[in-house]
Short mmCIF file of C-alpha atoms in Angstrom, two decimals:
data_model
loop_
_atom_site.label_atom_id
_atom_site.label_comp_id
_atom_site.label_asym_id
_atom_site.label_seq_id
_atom_site.Cartn_x
_atom_site.Cartn_y
_atom_site.Cartn_z
CA MET A 1 0.00 0.00 0.00
CA LYS A 2 1.24 3.46 -0.85
CA THR A 3 2.61 5.51 2.00
CA LYS A 4 2.39 9.26 2.32
CA THR A 5 5.62 9.72 4.21
CA PRO A 6 9.01 8.02 4.63
CA SER A 7 7.91 6.97 8.14
CA LYS A 8 8.91 3.42 9.03
CA LEU A 9 5.92 3.24 11.36
CA GLU A 10 3.60 4.11 8.50
CA LYS A 11 5.19 1.50 6.25
CA ILE A 12 4.89 -1.23 8.85
CA ILE A 13 1.23 -0.42 9.47
CA ARG A 14 0.38 -0.17 5.79
CA ALA A 15 2.15 -3.47 5.14
CA GLY A 16 -0.35 -5.04 7.52
CA HIS A 17 1.98 -5.80 10.40
CA LEU A 18 0.99 -5.18 14.00
CA ALA A 19 3.08 -2.15 14.91
CA VAL A 20 4.87 -1.74 18.22
CA THR A 21 5.75 1.63 19.62
CA SER A 22 6.99 2.68 22.99
CA GLU A 23 7.97 5.89 24.63
CA CYS A 24 10.75 7.61 26.50
CA GLY A 25 10.19 10.46 28.90
CA PRO A 26 12.97 13.06 28.70
CA PRO A 27 14.93 13.90 31.84
CA ARG A 28 14.50 16.86 34.16
CA GLY A 29 17.95 18.05 33.22
CA SER A 30 20.17 18.40 30.20
CA ASP A 31 21.89 15.01 30.21
CA ALA A 32 21.07 13.48 26.84
CA GLU A 33 22.20 10.07 28.07
CA ALA A 34 19.04 9.82 30.11
CA ILE A 35 17.10 9.55 26.88
CA THR A 36 19.62 7.68 24.73
CA LYS A 37 20.05 4.98 27.38
CA LYS A 38 16.31 4.36 27.51
CA ALA A 39 16.22 4.22 23.73
CA GLU A 40 19.08 1.68 23.67
CA MET A 41 17.03 -0.62 25.91
CA ILE A 42 14.03 -0.73 23.61
CA LYS A 43 15.27 0.07 20.10
CA ASP A 44 15.33 -3.49 18.76
CA HIS A 45 11.85 -4.26 20.01
CA VAL A 46 9.85 -1.31 18.71
CA ASP A 47 9.20 0.36 15.38
CA ALA A 48 9.13 3.91 16.67
CA ILE A 49 9.81 5.67 19.94
CA ASN A 50 7.53 8.44 21.20
CA VAL A 51 9.12 11.22 23.15
CA THR A 52 6.73 12.85 25.56
CA ASP A 53 6.34 16.62 25.62
CA ASN A 54 6.60 17.92 29.19
CA GLN A 55 4.18 15.21 30.30
CA THR A 56 2.03 15.94 33.33
CA SER A 57 3.17 19.54 32.87
CA MET A 58 6.53 18.92 34.51
CA THR A 59 9.26 20.92 32.83
CA ARG A 60 11.71 18.61 31.09
CA LEU A 61 14.28 18.47 28.33
CA SER A 62 12.35 19.29 25.17
CA SER A 63 10.64 16.63 23.12
CA LEU A 64 12.09 17.98 19.90
CA ALA A 65 15.68 17.98 21.16
CA SER A 66 15.20 14.46 22.53
CA CYS A 67 13.81 13.28 19.18
CA ILE A 68 16.89 14.68 17.48
CA HIS A 69 19.11 12.66 19.82
CA LEU A 70 17.17 9.53 18.84
CA LYS A 71 17.33 10.39 15.16
CA LEU A 72 21.09 10.85 15.40
CA MET A 73 21.25 7.31 16.84
CA GLY A 74 19.57 6.10 13.65
CA LEU A 75 16.26 5.43 15.40
CA GLU A 76 12.71 6.40 14.47
CA PRO A 77 11.28 8.98 16.86
CA THR A 78 7.69 10.13 17.20
CA LEU A 79 7.54 13.74 18.23
CA GLN A 80 4.83 14.31 20.80
CA MET A 81 3.62 17.86 20.65
CA VAL A 82 1.13 19.48 23.01
CA THR A 83 -0.72 22.69 22.28
CA ARG A 84 -0.58 23.78 25.92
CA ASP A 85 2.76 25.54 25.72
CA ARG A 86 3.09 26.98 22.24
CA ASN A 87 1.05 29.17 19.97
CA ARG A 88 0.61 28.49 16.26
CA ILE A 89 3.86 30.23 15.38
CA ALA A 90 5.91 28.09 17.74
CA LEU A 91 4.06 24.88 16.83
CA GLN A 92 4.64 25.33 13.11
CA SER A 93 8.22 26.41 13.73
CA ASP A 94 8.96 23.30 15.80
CA ILE A 95 7.31 21.10 13.19
CA LEU A 96 9.70 22.54 10.62
CA GLY A 97 12.57 22.08 13.06
CA ALA A 98 11.65 18.41 13.42
CA ALA A 99 11.24 18.07 9.66
CA SER A 100 14.71 19.51 9.14
CA PHE A 101 16.04 16.47 11.00
CA ASP A 102 13.74 14.17 9.01
CA ILE A 103 11.57 13.25 11.94
CA TYR A 104 8.69 11.47 10.28
CA ASN A 105 6.11 10.87 13.01
CA ILE A 106 4.17 13.32 15.13
CA LEU A 107 1.59 12.77 17.85
CA CYS A 108 -0.71 15.77 18.28
CA LEU A 109 -2.03 16.35 21.80
CA SER A 110 -3.61 19.10 23.81
CA GLY A 111 -1.59 18.24 26.92
CA ASP A 112 -2.34 17.95 30.61
CA HIS A 113 -3.38 21.15 32.32
CA GLN A 114 -0.41 23.00 33.82
CA GLN A 115 -1.97 22.71 37.25
CA PHE A 116 -0.62 19.14 37.49
CA GLY A 117 2.99 20.11 37.07
CA ASP A 118 5.77 22.26 38.42
CA SER A 119 4.34 25.52 37.08
CA PRO A 120 0.73 25.73 38.24
CA THR A 121 0.95 29.53 38.30
CA GLY A 122 1.99 29.70 34.66
CA GLN A 123 -0.10 30.63 31.63
CA ASN A 124 -1.35 28.05 29.21
CA VAL A 125 -1.67 28.73 25.51
CA PHE A 126 -4.13 26.41 23.77
CA ASP A 127 -4.10 28.63 20.69
CA LEU A 128 -5.05 25.43 18.86
CA ASP A 129 -6.50 22.22 20.22
CA SER A 130 -5.20 18.76 19.37
CA MET A 131 -7.51 18.33 16.38
CA GLN A 132 -6.55 21.68 14.98
CA LEU A 133 -2.89 20.70 15.37
CA VAL A 134 -3.64 17.55 13.36
CA GLN A 135 -5.21 19.76 10.69
CA THR A 136 -2.20 22.05 10.78
CA VAL A 137 0.33 19.27 10.22
CA LYS A 138 -1.82 17.91 7.40
CA LEU A 139 -2.05 21.33 5.77
CA MET A 140 1.70 21.82 6.07
CA ARG A 141 2.44 18.37 4.66
CA ASP A 142 -0.19 17.88 1.97
CA GLU A 143 -0.60 21.43 0.73
CA GLY A 144 2.83 22.73 1.64
CA LYS A 145 1.30 25.72 3.34
CA PHE A 146 1.49 27.55 6.63
CA LEU A 147 -1.73 28.34 8.49
CA GLY A 148 -1.20 31.90 7.32
CA GLY A 149 -1.45 30.70 3.72
CA ASP A 150 2.16 31.14 2.63
CA GLU A 151 4.05 28.41 0.89
CA ILE A 152 6.51 26.22 2.79
CA LYS A 153 9.78 25.39 1.13
CA ARG A 154 10.47 21.69 1.74
CA PRO A 155 7.26 20.86 3.64
CA PRO A 156 7.36 18.38 6.52
CA LYS A 157 6.68 14.73 5.76
CA MET A 158 5.08 13.39 8.88
CA PHE A 159 2.84 10.45 9.64
CA ILE A 160 0.15 12.11 11.71
CA GLY A 161 -1.00 10.67 15.00
CA ALA A 162 -3.39 11.62 17.75
CA ALA A 163 -4.50 10.17 21.06
CA ALA A 164 -7.81 8.68 22.07
CA ASN A 165 -9.10 7.88 25.49
CA PRO A 166 -11.94 5.35 25.26
CA PHE A 167 -12.41 5.57 29.03
CA ALA A 168 -12.99 9.26 29.58
CA ASP A 169 -16.47 10.72 29.88
CA PRO A 170 -18.89 11.25 28.29
CA PHE A 171 -18.57 7.78 26.74
CA GLU A 172 -21.14 8.46 24.01
CA ILE A 173 -18.85 11.12 22.55
CA ARG A 174 -15.69 9.01 22.50
CA VAL A 175 -16.25 7.41 19.09
CA PRO A 176 -17.58 10.63 17.50
CA ARG A 177 -14.49 12.31 18.90
CA LEU A 178 -12.30 9.74 17.17
CA ALA A 179 -14.27 10.34 13.97
CA LYS A 180 -13.46 14.02 14.27
CA LYS A 181 -9.77 13.33 14.67
CA VAL A 182 -9.87 11.09 11.62
CA ALA A 183 -11.71 13.80 9.67
CA ALA A 184 -9.06 16.28 10.78
CA GLY A 185 -6.37 14.04 9.30
CA ALA A 186 -5.17 11.64 12.00
CA GLU A 187 -3.62 8.52 10.46
CA PHE A 188 -2.67 6.67 13.61
CA ILE A 189 -4.07 6.69 17.12
CA GLN A 190 -2.38 5.78 20.36
CA THR A 191 -4.89 5.07 23.10
CA GLN A 192 -4.91 5.69 26.81
CA CYS A 193 -3.58 2.74 28.85
CA ILE A 194 -6.08 -0.11 28.67
CA TYR A 195 -7.00 -2.06 31.78
CA ASN A 196 -10.76 -2.30 31.27
CA LEU A 197 -10.77 -4.67 28.32
CA GLU A 198 -14.54 -5.00 28.08
CA LYS A 199 -14.96 -1.27 27.77
CA PHE A 200 -12.16 -1.02 25.24
CA GLU A 201 -13.65 -3.83 23.18
CA LEU A 202 -17.04 -2.11 23.27
CA TRP A 203 -15.40 1.10 22.07
CA MET A 204 -13.66 -0.82 19.29
CA LYS A 205 -16.97 -2.35 18.24
CA LEU A 206 -18.46 1.13 17.93
CA VAL A 207 -15.34 2.20 16.05
CA ARG A 208 -15.80 -0.69 13.62
CA ASP A 209 -19.52 -0.01 13.27
CA ARG A 210 -18.57 3.32 11.75
CA GLY A 211 -15.74 1.86 9.70
CA LEU A 212 -13.20 4.09 11.43
CA HIS A 213 -10.79 1.19 11.96
CA GLU A 214 -10.22 1.17 8.21
CA LYS A 215 -9.41 4.84 8.09
CA VAL A 216 -7.03 5.08 11.01
CA ALA A 217 -4.53 2.69 12.57
CA ILE A 218 -5.40 2.19 16.22
CA LEU A 219 -2.48 1.28 18.45
CA ALA A 220 -3.71 0.00 21.78
CA GLY A 221 -1.96 1.60 24.74
CA VAL A 222 -0.67 -0.59 27.56
CA THR A 223 1.27 0.21 30.72
CA PRO A 224 2.52 -2.49 33.09
CA PHE A 225 1.97 -1.94 36.79
CA LYS A 226 5.11 -2.15 38.89
CA THR A 227 3.26 -2.41 42.19
CA ALA A 228 -0.24 -2.70 43.59
CA GLY A 229 0.22 0.84 44.88
CA MET A 230 0.69 2.08 41.32
CA ALA A 231 -2.50 0.32 40.25
CA LYS A 232 -4.42 2.00 43.07
CA TYR A 233 -2.87 5.35 42.31
CA MET A 234 -3.78 5.14 38.64
CA LYS A 235 -7.30 4.03 39.49
CA ASN A 236 -7.95 6.78 41.99
CA ARG A 237 -5.73 9.68 41.11
CA VAL A 238 -5.13 9.83 37.36
CA PRO A 239 -7.96 11.59 35.50
CA GLY A 240 -9.44 9.61 32.62
CA MET A 241 -7.94 6.29 33.76
CA ASP A 242 -10.15 3.22 34.14
CA VAL A 243 -8.63 0.48 36.27
CA PRO A 244 -11.24 -2.13 37.25
CA ASP A 245 -11.31 -3.32 40.86
CA GLU A 246 -10.44 -6.89 39.88
CA VAL A 247 -7.18 -5.69 38.27
CA VAL A 248 -6.22 -3.79 41.42
CA LYS A 249 -7.14 -6.86 43.47
CA ARG A 250 -5.09 -9.15 41.26
CA MET A 251 -2.04 -6.96 41.87
CA ALA A 252 -2.73 -6.65 45.60
CA ASP A 253 -3.26 -10.38 46.04
CA VAL A 254 0.30 -11.33 45.13
CA PRO A 255 3.22 -10.79 47.53
CA LYS A 256 5.08 -7.51 47.11
CA GLU A 257 8.17 -9.11 45.56
CA LYS A 258 6.04 -10.74 42.86
CA GLN A 259 3.91 -7.73 42.00
CA ALA A 260 6.21 -6.49 39.25
CA ASP A 261 6.01 -9.88 37.54
CA GLU A 262 2.25 -9.86 37.88
CA GLY A 263 2.12 -6.40 36.32
CA ILE A 264 4.06 -7.70 33.32
CA ASN A 265 1.79 -10.74 33.12
CA ILE A 266 -1.33 -8.54 33.01
CA CYS A 267 0.27 -6.40 30.33
CA VAL A 268 1.21 -9.41 28.16
CA GLU A 269 -2.25 -10.95 28.58
CA THR A 270 -3.83 -7.64 27.56
CA ILE A 271 -1.77 -7.51 24.38
CA GLN A 272 -2.49 -11.14 23.57
CA ARG A 273 -6.21 -10.64 23.97
CA LEU A 274 -6.26 -7.41 21.96
CA LYS A 275 -4.24 -8.95 19.12
CA GLU A 276 -7.50 -10.73 18.37
CA CYS A 277 -9.55 -7.54 18.44
CA GLU A 278 -10.42 -6.50 14.89
CA GLY A 279 -9.18 -3.02 14.13
CA VAL A 280 -6.28 -3.03 16.59
CA ARG A 281 -3.27 -2.44 14.35
CA GLY A 282 -0.56 -2.46 16.94
CA PHE A 283 0.47 -1.63 20.47
CA HIS A 284 1.90 1.35 22.24
CA VAL A 285 3.81 0.08 25.26
CA MET A 286 4.25 2.80 27.85
CA ALA A 287 6.52 1.34 30.51
CA ILE A 288 6.88 4.43 32.61
CA GLU A 289 10.45 4.62 33.98
CA TRP A 290 10.59 0.86 33.39
CA GLU A 291 11.83 0.81 29.82
CA GLU A 292 14.04 -2.21 30.44
CA LYS A 293 10.90 -4.35 30.58
CA VAL A 294 9.71 -3.44 27.11
CA PRO A 295 11.75 -6.18 25.34
CA GLU A 296 10.31 -8.85 27.62
CA ILE A 297 6.75 -7.61 27.13
CA VAL A 298 7.15 -7.49 23.35
CA GLU A 299 8.79 -10.92 23.18
CA ARG A 300 6.29 -12.63 25.46
CA SER A 301 3.45 -11.08 23.48
CA GLY A 302 4.72 -12.72 20.30
CA LEU A 303 5.56 -9.43 18.66
CA TYR A 304 9.27 -10.10 18.25
CA PRO A 305 11.25 -9.99 16.01
CA ARG A 306 10.05 -6.75 14.50
CA PRO A 307 9.47 -6.73 10.75
CA VAL A 308 12.39 -5.57 8.62
CA LEU A 309 11.44 -3.38 5.71
CA LYS A 310 13.03 -4.34 2.44
CA THR A 311 13.18 -0.96 0.80
CA ASP A 312 13.91 2.34 2.35
CA ASN A 313 13.21 5.58 0.58
CA MET B 1 -22.08 40.87 35.54
CA ILE B 2 -18.47 41.53 36.36
CA VAL B 3 -17.70 39.45 39.42
CA ALA B 4 -15.20 40.69 41.97
CA LYS B 5 -14.14 39.65 45.45
CA GLN B 6 -13.01 41.80 48.31
CA LYS B 7 -9.30 42.16 48.79
CA PRO B 8 -7.96 41.00 52.16
CA VAL B 9 -8.24 43.95 54.51
CA GLU B 10 -4.53 43.64 55.40
CA GLU B 11 -3.66 44.36 51.79
CA ILE B 12 -5.89 47.43 51.74
CA ILE B 13 -4.40 48.68 55.01
CA GLU B 14 -0.90 48.28 53.59
CA GLU B 15 -1.78 50.43 50.58
CA ALA B 16 -3.80 52.98 52.57
CA LYS B 17 -1.63 53.52 55.63
CA GLU B 18 0.31 56.45 54.25
CA TYR B 19 -2.85 58.54 53.74
CA ASP B 20 -4.83 60.57 56.28
CA LYS B 21 -8.03 61.36 54.39
CA ILE B 22 -9.57 58.63 52.30
CA LEU B 23 -12.72 58.40 50.23
CA LEU B 24 -14.19 54.91 50.00
CA ALA B 25 -16.13 54.72 46.75
CA GLY B 26 -18.53 51.88 46.06
CA CYS B 27 -20.36 51.10 42.85
CA ASN B 28 -24.04 50.35 42.57
CA GLU B 29 -23.76 47.92 39.67
CA CYS B 30 -22.09 44.52 39.33
CA VAL B 31 -20.02 44.67 42.52
CA THR B 32 -23.18 45.41 44.48
CA VAL B 33 -24.85 42.33 43.06
CA CYS B 34 -21.85 40.14 43.83
CA GLU B 35 -21.59 41.70 47.29
CA ALA B 36 -18.02 42.88 46.93
CA GLY B 37 -18.19 46.64 46.48
CA GLY B 38 -21.66 48.07 47.01
CA LYS B 39 -22.91 50.44 49.70
CA LYS B 40 -22.99 47.70 52.31
CA GLU B 41 -19.41 46.60 51.67
CA VAL B 42 -18.23 50.20 51.65
CA ALA B 43 -19.72 50.66 55.13
CA VAL B 44 -18.20 47.45 56.46
CA LEU B 45 -14.75 48.23 55.06
CA ALA B 46 -14.90 51.81 56.36
CA SER B 47 -15.63 50.54 59.88
CA ALA B 48 -12.84 48.01 59.70
CA LEU B 49 -10.32 50.62 58.58
CA ARG B 50 -11.45 53.16 61.20
CA MET B 51 -11.14 50.59 63.92
CA TYR B 52 -7.74 49.40 62.77
CA PHE B 53 -6.21 52.85 62.47
CA MET B 54 -7.80 54.01 65.73
CA ASN B 55 -6.08 51.11 67.49
CA GLN B 56 -2.86 52.22 65.83
CA GLY B 57 -3.38 55.69 67.25
CA LYS B 58 -3.77 57.20 63.84
CA ASP B 59 -6.30 59.91 63.12
CA LEU B 60 -7.77 58.78 59.82
CA LYS B 61 -10.68 60.44 58.10
CA ILE B 62 -12.75 58.10 55.97
CA ASP B 63 -15.81 59.17 54.04
CA GLU B 64 -18.13 56.89 52.12
CA VAL B 65 -19.85 57.28 48.79
CA THR B 66 -21.47 54.81 46.43
CA LEU B 67 -21.80 55.90 42.82
CA GLU B 68 -24.43 54.60 40.45
CA ARG B 69 -21.64 53.38 38.17
CA GLN B 70 -17.93 53.96 37.97
CA CYS B 71 -17.70 53.07 34.30
CA ASP B 72 -19.57 56.16 33.08
CA HIS B 73 -18.43 59.76 32.96
CA GLU B 74 -21.59 61.23 34.38
CA TYR B 75 -21.49 59.36 37.69
CA LEU B 76 -17.78 59.82 38.17
CA GLU B 77 -18.34 63.56 37.72
CA GLU B 78 -20.47 63.55 40.88
CA ILE B 79 -17.35 63.54 43.05
CA ARG B 80 -15.46 66.23 41.09
CA ASN B 81 -16.21 68.98 43.59
CA THR B 82 -15.37 66.96 46.69
CA ILE B 83 -12.52 64.68 45.65
CA ASP B 84 -9.80 67.22 46.43
CA GLN B 85 -10.57 66.95 50.15
CA TYR B 86 -8.96 63.51 50.15
CA ASP B 87 -5.43 62.13 49.87
CA ALA B 88 -6.58 58.99 48.14
CA VAL B 89 -9.65 57.08 46.98
CA ILE B 90 -10.20 53.38 47.59
CA SER B 91 -12.55 52.28 44.84
CA LEU B 92 -14.59 49.17 45.42
CA ALA B 93 -15.65 49.08 41.79
CA CYS B 94 -14.21 46.52 39.41
CA GLY B 95 -10.92 47.19 37.67
CA VAL B 96 -12.81 49.08 35.00
CA GLY B 97 -14.19 51.59 37.47
CA VAL B 98 -10.86 52.00 39.28
CA GLN B 99 -9.13 52.80 36.01
CA PHE B 100 -11.79 55.12 34.68
CA MET B 101 -11.68 57.09 37.89
CA ALA B 102 -7.88 57.20 37.73
CA GLU B 103 -8.00 58.49 34.15
CA LYS B 104 -10.39 61.21 35.19
CA TYR B 105 -8.63 62.39 38.35
CA MET B 106 -5.02 62.44 37.29
CA GLN B 107 -3.50 63.67 40.55
CA MET B 108 -5.48 61.48 42.92
CA PRO B 109 -4.15 58.06 43.99
CA ILE B 110 -6.95 55.54 43.29
CA LEU B 111 -6.49 52.23 45.11
CA PRO B 112 -8.38 49.05 44.27
CA GLY B 113 -10.47 47.61 47.07
CA VAL B 114 -11.52 44.44 45.24
CA ASP B 115 -9.94 41.85 42.98
CA THR B 116 -11.85 41.73 39.71
CA CYS B 117 -12.37 38.10 38.76
CA PHE B 118 -14.55 37.39 35.73
CA MET B 119 -17.83 37.85 33.92
CA GLY B 120 -20.30 35.50 35.50
CA VAL B 121 -23.54 34.70 37.22
CA THR B 122 -24.91 34.29 40.73
CA GLU B 123 -25.28 30.55 40.75
CA GLU B 124 -26.70 30.65 44.25
CA ARG B 125 -26.49 33.14 47.09
CA GLY B 126 -22.79 33.58 47.80
CA VAL B 127 -21.61 31.57 44.80
CA TRP B 128 -20.61 33.24 41.57
CA THR B 129 -19.25 31.39 38.54
CA GLU B 130 -17.69 32.37 35.26
CA ARG B 131 -19.57 32.33 31.98
CA CYS B 132 -17.79 34.60 29.49
CA GLN B 133 -14.25 35.69 28.68
CA GLY B 134 -15.21 38.27 26.10
CA CYS B 135 -13.39 36.65 23.19
CA GLY B 136 -15.12 39.04 20.82
CA GLN B 137 -16.51 36.36 18.52
CA CYS B 138 -19.31 34.37 20.10
CA VAL B 139 -19.52 30.68 19.22
CA LEU B 140 -22.44 29.77 21.47
CA ALA B 141 -24.73 29.03 18.52
CA LYS B 142 -22.50 26.10 17.66
CA THR B 143 -21.89 24.75 21.14
CA GLY B 144 -25.38 24.37 22.52
CA GLY B 145 -25.22 27.68 24.35
CA ILE B 146 -22.33 26.60 26.59
CA CYS B 147 -19.00 28.33 26.05
CA PRO B 148 -15.86 26.25 25.42
CA VAL B 149 -13.67 29.30 25.97
CA SER B 150 -14.87 30.09 29.47
CA ARG B 151 -16.09 26.69 30.65
CA CYS B 152 -13.22 24.43 29.50
CA ALA B 153 -9.95 24.77 31.41
CA LYS B 154 -8.05 24.24 28.15
CA ARG B 155 -10.39 26.30 25.99
CA LEU B 156 -10.74 23.33 23.63
CA PHE B 157 -12.99 23.83 20.63
CA ASN B 158 -13.36 20.16 19.80
CA GLY B 159 -13.33 18.74 23.32
CA PRO B 160 -13.84 17.05 25.74
CA CYS B 161 -10.25 16.14 26.55
CA GLY B 162 -9.23 12.78 27.97
CA GLY B 163 -9.42 14.10 31.51
CA SER B 164 -13.20 14.53 31.70
CA THR B 165 -14.42 12.21 34.46
CA LYS B 166 -17.97 11.74 35.70
CA GLY B 167 -18.96 15.15 34.45
CA CYS B 168 -16.04 16.92 36.08
CA CYS B 169 -12.91 18.60 34.86
CA GLU B 170 -9.50 16.99 35.35
CA ILE B 171 -8.19 19.98 37.25
CA ASN B 172 -10.82 20.00 39.99
CA LYS B 173 -13.56 17.59 40.98
CA ASP B 174 -15.76 20.52 41.96
CA LEU B 175 -15.55 22.01 38.48
CA LEU B 176 -18.01 20.81 35.87
CA CYS B 177 -16.52 19.73 32.55
CA GLY B 178 -17.61 22.35 30.03
CA TRP B 179 -17.67 19.81 27.25
CA GLN B 180 -19.83 17.44 29.25
CA LEU B 181 -22.27 20.35 29.59
CA ILE B 182 -22.06 21.03 25.85
CA VAL B 183 -22.68 17.37 25.01
CA ASP B 184 -25.60 17.25 27.46
CA ARG B 185 -27.16 20.37 25.91
CA LEU B 186 -26.65 19.18 22.34
CA THR B 187 -28.28 15.89 23.34
CA GLU B 188 -31.27 17.73 24.86
CA LEU B 189 -31.55 19.82 21.70
CA GLY B 190 -31.41 16.69 19.54
CA ARG B 191 -28.33 18.09 17.84
CA LEU B 192 -25.55 15.84 19.05
CA GLU B 193 -24.49 15.35 15.44
CA ASP B 194 -23.33 18.99 15.54
CA TYR B 195 -20.51 17.81 17.78
CA GLU B 196 -18.88 16.12 14.83
CA LYS B 197 -18.42 19.34 12.89
CA LEU B 198 -14.80 20.34 13.25
CA ALA B 199 -14.48 23.75 14.84
CA PRO B 200 -12.24 25.98 12.75
CA ILE B 201 -9.04 27.38 14.19
CA LYS B 202 -10.03 30.36 16.30
CA ASP B 203 -9.24 33.92 15.34
CA TRP B 204 -7.94 35.20 18.66
CA SER B 205 -7.30 38.71 17.37
CA THR B 206 -10.67 39.79 18.76
CA GLU B 207 -9.63 38.48 22.17
CA ARG B 208 -6.92 39.78 24.52
CA ALA B 209 -4.29 38.67 22.00
CA GLY B 210 -5.22 41.51 19.68
CA GLY B 211 -4.36 44.18 22.24
CA PRO B 212 -6.75 46.52 24.10
CA ARG B 213 -10.07 46.46 22.30
CA LYS B 214 -12.56 49.05 21.23
CA VAL B 215 -16.14 48.96 20.01
CA ILE B 216 -17.31 51.92 17.94
CA ARG B 217 -20.91 52.52 16.90
CA GLU B 218 -20.88 55.44 14.48
CA ASP B 219 -24.67 55.58 14.41
CA VAL B 220 -24.98 56.31 18.12
CA ARG B 221 -21.99 58.63 18.50
CA LEU B 222 -22.70 62.23 19.36
#
């Protein structure tokens, strides 16, 4: 199938393989090794590596600079970009900056509210929302134009992604919201971490009922729990997260020293079950500050070795 | 209305302590309705200041006045003949009134007695909530009459974001999710399909971003 960009992730998806992506959170300092070391741990087991953009509104080394470090290692980064911190000038400028390093994937997000981070007294921007950022990247790529209408010399070539949270409220709007993102130009979707499989499968059914699974590649998001405490925290404290009681109980019922293993088991079982879910085109493994476990999760889920592309353009 | 809240009295004392003769000026409009700067609040603040400075052994003269409005020339003119008796005015009007008075009486220190908060409603007695941020280009026709600019913490035009939980915003469980309200209204109106229309990128030049704003009506100018 014809691809629109040189993105390896796009090629793997369009070739019909289940894609695997993961992510690295940049450090709260300027040591690039913090990101390159994480990337080294996972690079052979994933097709592309997301770099988060000041996630949870904590100030960190920039996503763009981190992506450049990955690119210089010969890896395939996915630039996460939130609209919280930059207006349309800065967003477009950073997109061009990423394109100048041939970064081929972008994930367009609105971003957590700044209240959650280290600068709750700061301004937020939200000049655009995530869907409008998707539209912006598409305009820049497909029409070679800035939002202001002027022509871009050497437009960006980016495979355009967005996020979806099947578990947030109101549920009835969650599939229409995906439809909007697809209409805006999203080509791949990375979902919120999935623990409530029944609800996710219901969402996927509604997605299929509208044929959206054929228009956008949905990568199911998974995050292994390290401890029962983490499961409880995510259930109770993280907005938009749906962790069923039985999952928390399963973690709590094993002895402390075995909880990490149980967390990996749950994660692998989730992937194995969702491999059978029609419309799921891959997995986004978010092992938060636990990147060393990504290879094991990918291998045990039967997603290793990763496909090797014959041609490269 | 413009909703304001009273400044902490300590802050007012700190600003006022260098003056001997002060006029406390309330406003009969919005700040009266939101119980921050009307006649009643002027009287209460005046008593508090008198008591404080009396305990400090300071002879402070405080007079009280409440104008019909502080955002119109004609009412501000009512104090022209008396204002020179004072060293300073503490205005309990919103920031608009404080500034308009300051523009008019160039040599008089005008101190704010309230913190101006937002344009909003009296949801119940003692509770005022925001409804409008004056973006200069109303989109309410498209959003079921609920404003995504003022009611969504991220001002999303195609929301709700992934943090909407049980009708509440991710930043505060006591804050309703604006997009939940929009979806509920669109559902009631039988127009939920409107949600799927992509909202165009907003022109913010009519909002704060475009600099101080002005509305001119040539047909009503004198």
